[in-house]
Amino acid sequence: MSVALARPRLRTPGLPVPLVLGVLLVGAWAVLAVGAPWLAPYDPIAQDMAAKLQPPSAAHWLGTDNFGRDILSRVIWGARIDLQIGFLGVIFPFLIGTCIGAISGYAGGIVDNVFMRLVDIVLAFPFLVLMIAIIAVLGPGLASFYIAMALVGWVSYARLIRAQVLVLKHADFVLAAKSLDFGHGRILFRHILPNALTGSIVFAMSDAVLVILNGAAISYLGLGVQPPIAEWGLMIAEGQGFITTAWWITTFPGLAIVVLAFGFSLLADGLGELLGVRE
Amino acid sequence: MRRRTIHALALVTLLAGSVLGSSLALAEGGVLTIGRREDGTTFDPIKTAQNVDFWVFMNVHDVLVRVDRTGKELVPGLAESWEMSPDGLTYTFKMRDAKFSDGSPITAEDAAFSILRIRDSEESLWSDSYQVVKTAEAKDDRTLVVTLNAPSAPFLASLAMPGVSVLSKAAIEADEIDFGEMPVASGAFKVKEWIRGDKVVLERNPEFWEADKVKLDGVEWISVPDDNTRMLKVQAGELDAAIFVPFSSVAELEKNPDLTVHKDPSTREDHLLLNHEHPALAKKEVRQALDFAIDKQAIVDTVTFGVGEVANSYIPRGALYHNEDNLQRPYDPEKAKQLLAEAGESDLTLNYLVEAGAQTWEQTAVLIQEQLAKAGVTVNLQKVDPSTAWDIEVAGEYDLAENYWTNDVIDPDQKTTFVLGHDTNMNYMTRYNNPKVKELVDQARVEMDPAKREALYKEIQVIAKDDVHWIDLYYSPFVNVSRKSIENFYQNPLGRFFLEDTVKN
């Protein structure tokens, strides 16, 4: 009964244009990432000293770097890592933030107070600085990046969900559920949460953009993905010394980041429109 | 009210400055602007071991004995002449008639004070190197007598080290902290202004004993951390010169008709540290196998763009007693594989410590990783923060790591002691231990006959190469760039810029 009420309602019959474009862009990268072993023309880490620093050509469509590695292959393989960063870097904060936010909003009182002060503490530090500090303690690498992301990123989700739960816990369908003597766990996770999630799902899409950029920034600083693995941020960092002499080393992974980020932004906009969420 | 006064004052100063400045610029040689990566830390020579400081105050503080342009000869500085007693224990220096920038005379008393200070001060980073000094006394204003605990072949060369520059005793005793910021100068230039993190402004020191030689009015050392930006600023004429030219930019800058790219010989050697406490790396055959498995020429070509050259000894080419005939193991991955198999280490995995952000080192690491893979050695790159890399190396928690060395003195004793002589830092963090080499190092230190000393150092180089105490990778020059309007801008192999010779047209 209440489950029917909880289902989000579609506002317009046709799909929003940004959503379609976003799905296409992100989907294209996903296809490249999955198909990398078959689609990439070269081995992304194989060095070929005879072919170093070559501009884009028929043999190497996007040129080669200072080790003679094919940029196109590295960009395609890099999509694997960057999409993984976008997914894992969002999912952990999302899960943690949702649980904490829901419990905080539903329980109220001292529990709410404790969790929200914790949120304030995390928010008091600049995001990137806190990330770098945590990674510096844990040691460079992708695993550290995900842990740092989970430790720092959950606060936004917690605040979003908590606000929704605060509103919804006084809604009629919740009162109805309560009068049926359902347990708190059932009310919170089966009745309130599904209704509270839409906003954070949309936020998660735009958050993916920031997470990918963060991942690239962390790798750029040498704290994320380790060489010789292909990752876009790392590729930009490695090509920085050649920016005036071999622009293609940095330009193409840079473009890749822009396109993927743009795709996620469109996806977020489109989803928001579809689900009737205003940011 | 106060504000207005300041404005008025500023205006007057500005006007006066511009009038004076322009008239001076016509008469004199202008101000040379040099871009570098980072700002310095102090002007107090005993409290730093960093090139960022040394390279600036080498033109602010003068030394008793100087190193010439070639980096191989000692020439008189503030000491006009000197004599050694037959037993090698007493040195008598005749001081030049010279003045500090505050007008006071530079006396033997100041020189004695400076030598004892670097030996005794708790804040001195160099006290170990000067323990050989027993006494330093001023016989009179112009005569300095130094006695040693034992004969020491490298002693005179150690007086040319910038850390033991002649400083004003009165100024340091008055305010030691302030001296590190605004020192009294004995060299060609004095400090006019220091904006921390931005630039150091030097102006010519009219009291300098060679003041008529100095053409420039002043020198500005400007911090421009980003390599690309620094190069662009020289190309655009916003800077007269820049140091630390990245190897990858050399070819492009050389094409520019307005610029001169300098590749001044240095004593820099990049090498791969091996941790001899690692069970596999403790075996000499394994270390030799790694040396066979690394293609140094490929590193020179890829990382230094052919600017560097393959190294064959820990004593760099061009430095005193370098052994040109030292063994150079050819690149031979098959031979490496065979040696590893014989040593029972066919399935070797090693951790390679890399400093994050050090571009050439990261590139070398990626190359070596692939080269060693061909010999069947798996290498894991472990990137760490630069500030912790050194600590990890000291603690011995690494298998492989790249590092470098530049000489501070022309005599090979300092580096040899640090690298092979069982010094306190475990032979530059390698834990290499060969008693025979230690004996030779001690012997070479006290051998006063240059020919015999040279033979000893050649023998040391041969044994070190056979033992593979570390893997010699490449030597590289100091790469700087200046605009064509700048003349006589160069660095000697020990890093000193001879700015007293530099001319700005």
mmCIF file of N, CA and C in Angstrom, chain A residues 45-49 52-53 66-67 69 139-140 219-223 225-228 234 236-245, chain B residues 226 228 232 235 246 248-249 252 298 301-303 305 354 356-357 359 362-364 366-371 374 381-385:
data_model
loop_
_atom_site.group_PDB
_atom_site.id
_atom_site.type_symbol
_atom_site.label_atom_id
_atom_site.label_comp_id
_atom_site.label_asym_id
_atom_site.label_seq_id
_atom_site.Cartn_x
_atom_site.Cartn_y
_atom_site.Cartn_z
ATOM 1 N N ILE A 45 51.171 -0.159 -22.164
ATOM 2 C CA ILE A 45 52.400 0.092 -21.396
ATOM 3 C C ILE A 45 53.657 -0.354 -22.137
ATOM 4 N N ALA A 46 53.501 -0.869 -23.357
ATOM 5 C CA ALA A 46 54.682 -1.311 -24.102
ATOM 6 C C ALA A 46 55.461 -0.100 -24.612
ATOM 7 N N GLN A 47 56.763 -0.065 -24.294
ATOM 8 C CA GLN A 47 57.584 1.066 -24.722
ATOM 9 C C GLN A 47 58.206 0.762 -26.085
ATOM 10 N N ASP A 48 58.283 1.791 -26.903
ATOM 11 C CA ASP A 48 58.910 1.647 -28.213
ATOM 12 C C ASP A 48 59.768 2.879 -28.451
ATOM 13 N N MET A 49 61.055 2.735 -28.098
ATOM 14 C CA MET A 49 61.940 3.893 -28.128
ATOM 15 C C MET A 49 62.120 4.448 -29.543
ATOM 16 N N LYS A 52 59.283 7.346 -30.190
ATOM 17 C CA LYS A 52 58.881 8.234 -29.104
ATOM 18 C C LYS A 52 58.553 9.653 -29.597
ATOM 19 N N LEU A 53 57.636 10.289 -28.880
ATOM 20 C CA LEU A 53 57.261 11.685 -29.128
ATOM 21 C C LEU A 53 56.821 11.951 -30.566
ATOM 22 N N ASN A 66 56.710 10.088 -24.477
ATOM 23 C CA ASN A 66 58.176 10.071 -24.457
ATOM 24 C C ASN A 66 58.750 8.667 -24.326
ATOM 25 N N PHE A 67 57.919 7.664 -24.049
ATOM 26 C CA PHE A 67 58.403 6.282 -24.052
ATOM 27 C C PHE A 67 57.964 5.553 -25.321
ATOM 28 N N ARG A 69 54.902 5.155 -26.200
ATOM 29 C CA ARG A 69 53.643 4.446 -25.965
ATOM 30 C C ARG A 69 52.521 5.162 -26.717
ATOM 31 N N GLY A 139 49.337 6.044 2.382
ATOM 32 C CA GLY A 139 50.268 5.685 1.308
ATOM 33 C C GLY A 139 49.571 5.823 -0.027
ATOM 34 N N PRO A 140 50.310 6.252 -1.074
ATOM 35 C CA PRO A 140 49.688 6.498 -2.375
ATOM 36 C C PRO A 140 49.100 5.226 -2.973
ATOM 37 N N SER A 219 46.014 11.687 -8.877
ATOM 38 C CA SER A 219 47.029 10.984 -9.666
ATOM 39 C C SER A 219 48.060 11.965 -10.205
ATOM 40 N N TYR A 220 47.568 13.148 -10.578
ATOM 41 C CA TYR A 220 48.461 14.192 -11.077
ATOM 42 C C TYR A 220 49.507 14.532 -10.018
ATOM 43 N N LEU A 221 49.070 14.548 -8.752
ATOM 44 C CA LEU A 221 49.987 14.857 -7.656
ATOM 45 C C LEU A 221 50.849 13.663 -7.277
ATOM 46 N N GLY A 222 50.630 12.528 -7.968
ATOM 47 C CA GLY A 222 51.461 11.361 -7.697
ATOM 48 C C GLY A 222 50.951 10.508 -6.557
ATOM 49 N N LEU A 223 49.706 10.758 -6.102
ATOM 50 C CA LEU A 223 49.206 10.027 -4.939
ATOM 51 C C LEU A 223 48.179 8.966 -5.308
ATOM 52 N N VAL A 225 46.844 6.656 -8.958
ATOM 53 C CA VAL A 225 47.294 5.558 -9.800
ATOM 54 C C VAL A 225 48.813 5.632 -9.978
ATOM 55 N N GLN A 226 49.478 4.480 -9.917
ATOM 56 C CA GLN A 226 50.934 4.461 -10.025
ATOM 57 C C GLN A 226 51.366 4.068 -11.439
ATOM 58 N N PRO A 227 52.459 4.674 -11.932
ATOM 59 C CA PRO A 227 52.947 4.284 -13.248
ATOM 60 C C PRO A 227 53.351 2.807 -13.238
ATOM 61 N N PRO A 228 53.337 2.118 -14.367
ATOM 62 C CA PRO A 228 53.083 2.638 -15.723
ATOM 63 C C PRO A 228 51.608 2.562 -16.148
ATOM 64 N N LEU A 234 47.180 11.008 -14.572
ATOM 65 C CA LEU A 234 48.600 10.664 -14.544
ATOM 66 C C LEU A 234 49.248 10.957 -15.899
ATOM 67 N N ILE A 236 48.406 13.270 -17.953
ATOM 68 C CA ILE A 236 48.604 14.722 -18.050
ATOM 69 C C ILE A 236 49.839 15.128 -17.253
ATOM 70 N N ALA A 237 49.966 14.553 -16.049
ATOM 71 C CA ALA A 237 51.120 14.882 -15.214
ATOM 72 C C ALA A 237 52.412 14.481 -15.917
ATOM 73 N N GLU A 238 52.413 13.286 -16.502
ATOM 74 C CA GLU A 238 53.635 12.793 -17.143
ATOM 75 C C GLU A 238 53.991 13.606 -18.386
ATOM 76 N N GLY A 239 52.960 14.171 -19.031
ATOM 77 C CA GLY A 239 53.226 14.907 -20.261
ATOM 78 C C GLY A 239 53.482 16.384 -20.045
ATOM 79 N N GLN A 240 53.385 16.818 -18.784
ATOM 80 C CA GLN A 240 53.472 18.249 -18.502
ATOM 81 C C GLN A 240 54.785 18.866 -18.983
ATOM 82 N N GLY A 241 55.873 18.105 -18.828
ATOM 83 C CA GLY A 241 57.173 18.623 -19.244
ATOM 84 C C GLY A 241 57.281 18.815 -20.752
ATOM 85 N N PHE A 242 56.331 18.239 -21.489
ATOM 86 C CA PHE A 242 56.423 18.288 -22.950
ATOM 87 C C PHE A 242 55.344 19.174 -23.551
ATOM 88 N N ILE A 243 54.692 19.982 -22.697
ATOM 89 C CA ILE A 243 53.499 20.680 -23.169
ATOM 90 C C ILE A 243 53.812 21.645 -24.306
ATOM 91 N N THR A 244 55.029 22.186 -24.334
ATOM 92 C CA THR A 244 55.364 23.114 -25.413
ATOM 93 C C THR A 244 55.926 22.389 -26.639
ATOM 94 N N THR A 245 56.395 21.161 -26.452
ATOM 95 C CA THR A 245 57.023 20.457 -27.571
ATOM 96 C C THR A 245 56.154 19.323 -28.109
ATOM 97 N N ASP B 226 57.144 26.609 -11.655
ATOM 98 C CA ASP B 226 56.759 25.780 -12.796
ATOM 99 C C ASP B 226 57.779 25.894 -13.927
ATOM 100 N N ASN B 228 57.717 25.081 -17.129
ATOM 101 C CA ASN B 228 57.245 25.650 -18.399
ATOM 102 C C ASN B 228 57.134 27.169 -18.322
ATOM 103 N N LEU B 232 59.088 30.046 -20.473
ATOM 104 C CA LEU B 232 58.337 31.023 -21.267
ATOM 105 C C LEU B 232 58.733 32.444 -20.897
ATOM 106 N N GLN B 235 61.853 33.272 -22.657
ATOM 107 C CA GLN B 235 61.563 33.445 -24.079
ATOM 108 C C GLN B 235 60.897 34.791 -24.346
ATOM 109 N N PRO B 246 64.514 22.100 -18.018
ATOM 110 C CA PRO B 246 64.223 20.673 -18.156
ATOM 111 C C PRO B 246 64.842 20.126 -19.439
ATOM 112 N N SER B 248 63.806 18.136 -21.516
ATOM 113 C CA SER B 248 62.891 18.029 -22.650
ATOM 114 C C SER B 248 62.763 19.351 -23.405
ATOM 115 N N SER B 249 63.165 20.477 -22.784
ATOM 116 C CA SER B 249 63.016 21.777 -23.448
ATOM 117 C C SER B 249 64.272 22.214 -24.192
ATOM 118 N N GLU B 252 64.178 22.657 -28.062
ATOM 119 C CA GLU B 252 63.303 23.743 -28.493
ATOM 120 C C GLU B 252 63.947 25.117 -28.215
ATOM 121 N N ALA B 298 69.786 4.037 -23.087
ATOM 122 C CA ALA B 298 68.366 4.315 -23.326
ATOM 123 C C ALA B 298 67.864 5.363 -22.331
ATOM 124 N N ASP B 301 69.155 8.715 -23.481
ATOM 125 C CA ASP B 301 68.434 9.190 -24.660
ATOM 126 C C ASP B 301 67.020 9.636 -24.322
ATOM 127 N N THR B 302 66.335 8.871 -23.475
ATOM 128 C CA THR B 302 64.927 9.137 -23.223
ATOM 129 C C THR B 302 64.719 10.191 -22.141
ATOM 130 N N VAL B 303 65.457 10.075 -21.048
ATOM 131 C CA VAL B 303 65.223 10.960 -19.915
ATOM 132 C C VAL B 303 65.956 12.289 -20.072
ATOM 133 N N PHE B 305 67.325 13.329 -22.992
ATOM 134 C CA PHE B 305 67.307 13.739 -24.400
ATOM 135 C C PHE B 305 68.713 13.903 -24.947
ATOM 136 N N VAL B 354 60.095 5.663 -5.555
ATOM 137 C CA VAL B 354 60.140 6.808 -6.472
ATOM 138 C C VAL B 354 59.574 8.035 -5.767
ATOM 139 N N ALA B 356 57.482 11.186 -5.645
ATOM 140 C CA ALA B 356 56.387 11.742 -6.429
ATOM 141 C C ALA B 356 56.766 13.132 -6.915
ATOM 142 N N GLY B 357 56.476 13.406 -8.178
ATOM 143 C CA GLY B 357 56.696 14.749 -8.706
ATOM 144 C C GLY B 357 58.070 14.969 -9.308
ATOM 145 N N GLN B 359 60.025 14.416 -12.062
ATOM 146 C CA GLN B 359 59.727 13.907 -13.401
ATOM 147 C C GLN B 359 60.796 12.998 -13.987
ATOM 148 N N GLU B 362 60.863 9.703 -12.219
ATOM 149 C CA GLU B 362 59.711 8.854 -12.531
ATOM 150 C C GLU B 362 59.910 8.188 -13.887
ATOM 151 N N GLN B 363 60.420 8.976 -14.848
ATOM 152 C CA GLN B 363 60.653 8.417 -16.179
ATOM 153 C C GLN B 363 61.691 7.311 -16.119
ATOM 154 N N THR B 364 62.772 7.555 -15.371
ATOM 155 C CA THR B 364 63.810 6.533 -15.241
ATOM 156 C C THR B 364 63.223 5.267 -14.629
ATOM 157 N N VAL B 366 60.153 4.127 -14.732
ATOM 158 C CA VAL B 366 59.307 3.411 -15.682
ATOM 159 C C VAL B 366 60.170 2.645 -16.694
ATOM 160 N N LEU B 367 61.278 3.268 -17.116
ATOM 161 C CA LEU B 367 62.195 2.604 -18.047
ATOM 162 C C LEU B 367 62.857 1.385 -17.411
ATOM 163 N N ILE B 368 63.384 1.582 -16.202
ATOM 164 C CA ILE B 368 64.106 0.493 -15.539
ATOM 165 C C ILE B 368 63.152 -0.658 -15.238
ATOM 166 N N GLN B 369 61.920 -0.324 -14.877
ATOM 167 C CA GLN B 369 60.922 -1.360 -14.613
ATOM 168 C C GLN B 369 60.778 -2.286 -15.823
ATOM 169 N N GLU B 370 60.676 -1.663 -17.003
ATOM 170 C CA GLU B 370 60.502 -2.475 -18.212
ATOM 171 C C GLU B 370 61.787 -3.231 -18.579
ATOM 172 N N GLN B 371 62.951 -2.555 -18.383
ATOM 173 C CA GLN B 371 64.226 -3.213 -18.714
ATOM 174 C C GLN B 371 64.467 -4.433 -17.826
ATOM 175 N N LYS B 374 62.607 -7.590 -18.662
ATOM 176 C CA LYS B 374 63.186 -8.402 -19.727
ATOM 177 C C LYS B 374 64.218 -9.392 -19.191
ATOM 178 N N LEU B 381 56.778 -0.261 -8.521
ATOM 179 C CA LEU B 381 57.094 1.134 -8.231
ATOM 180 C C LEU B 381 56.298 1.569 -7.002
ATOM 181 N N GLN B 382 56.986 2.201 -6.083
ATOM 182 C CA GLN B 382 56.337 2.681 -4.865
ATOM 183 C C GLN B 382 56.571 4.180 -4.783
ATOM 184 N N LYS B 383 55.534 4.928 -5.135
ATOM 185 C CA LYS B 383 55.691 6.379 -5.169
ATOM 186 C C LYS B 383 55.466 6.958 -3.778
ATOM 187 N N VAL B 384 56.371 7.798 -3.341
ATOM 188 C CA VAL B 384 56.198 8.417 -2.024
ATOM 189 C C VAL B 384 56.468 9.910 -2.100
ATOM 190 N N ASP B 385 55.986 10.592 -1.096
ATOM 191 C CA ASP B 385 56.196 12.008 -0.930
ATOM 192 C C ASP B 385 57.704 12.289 -0.838
#
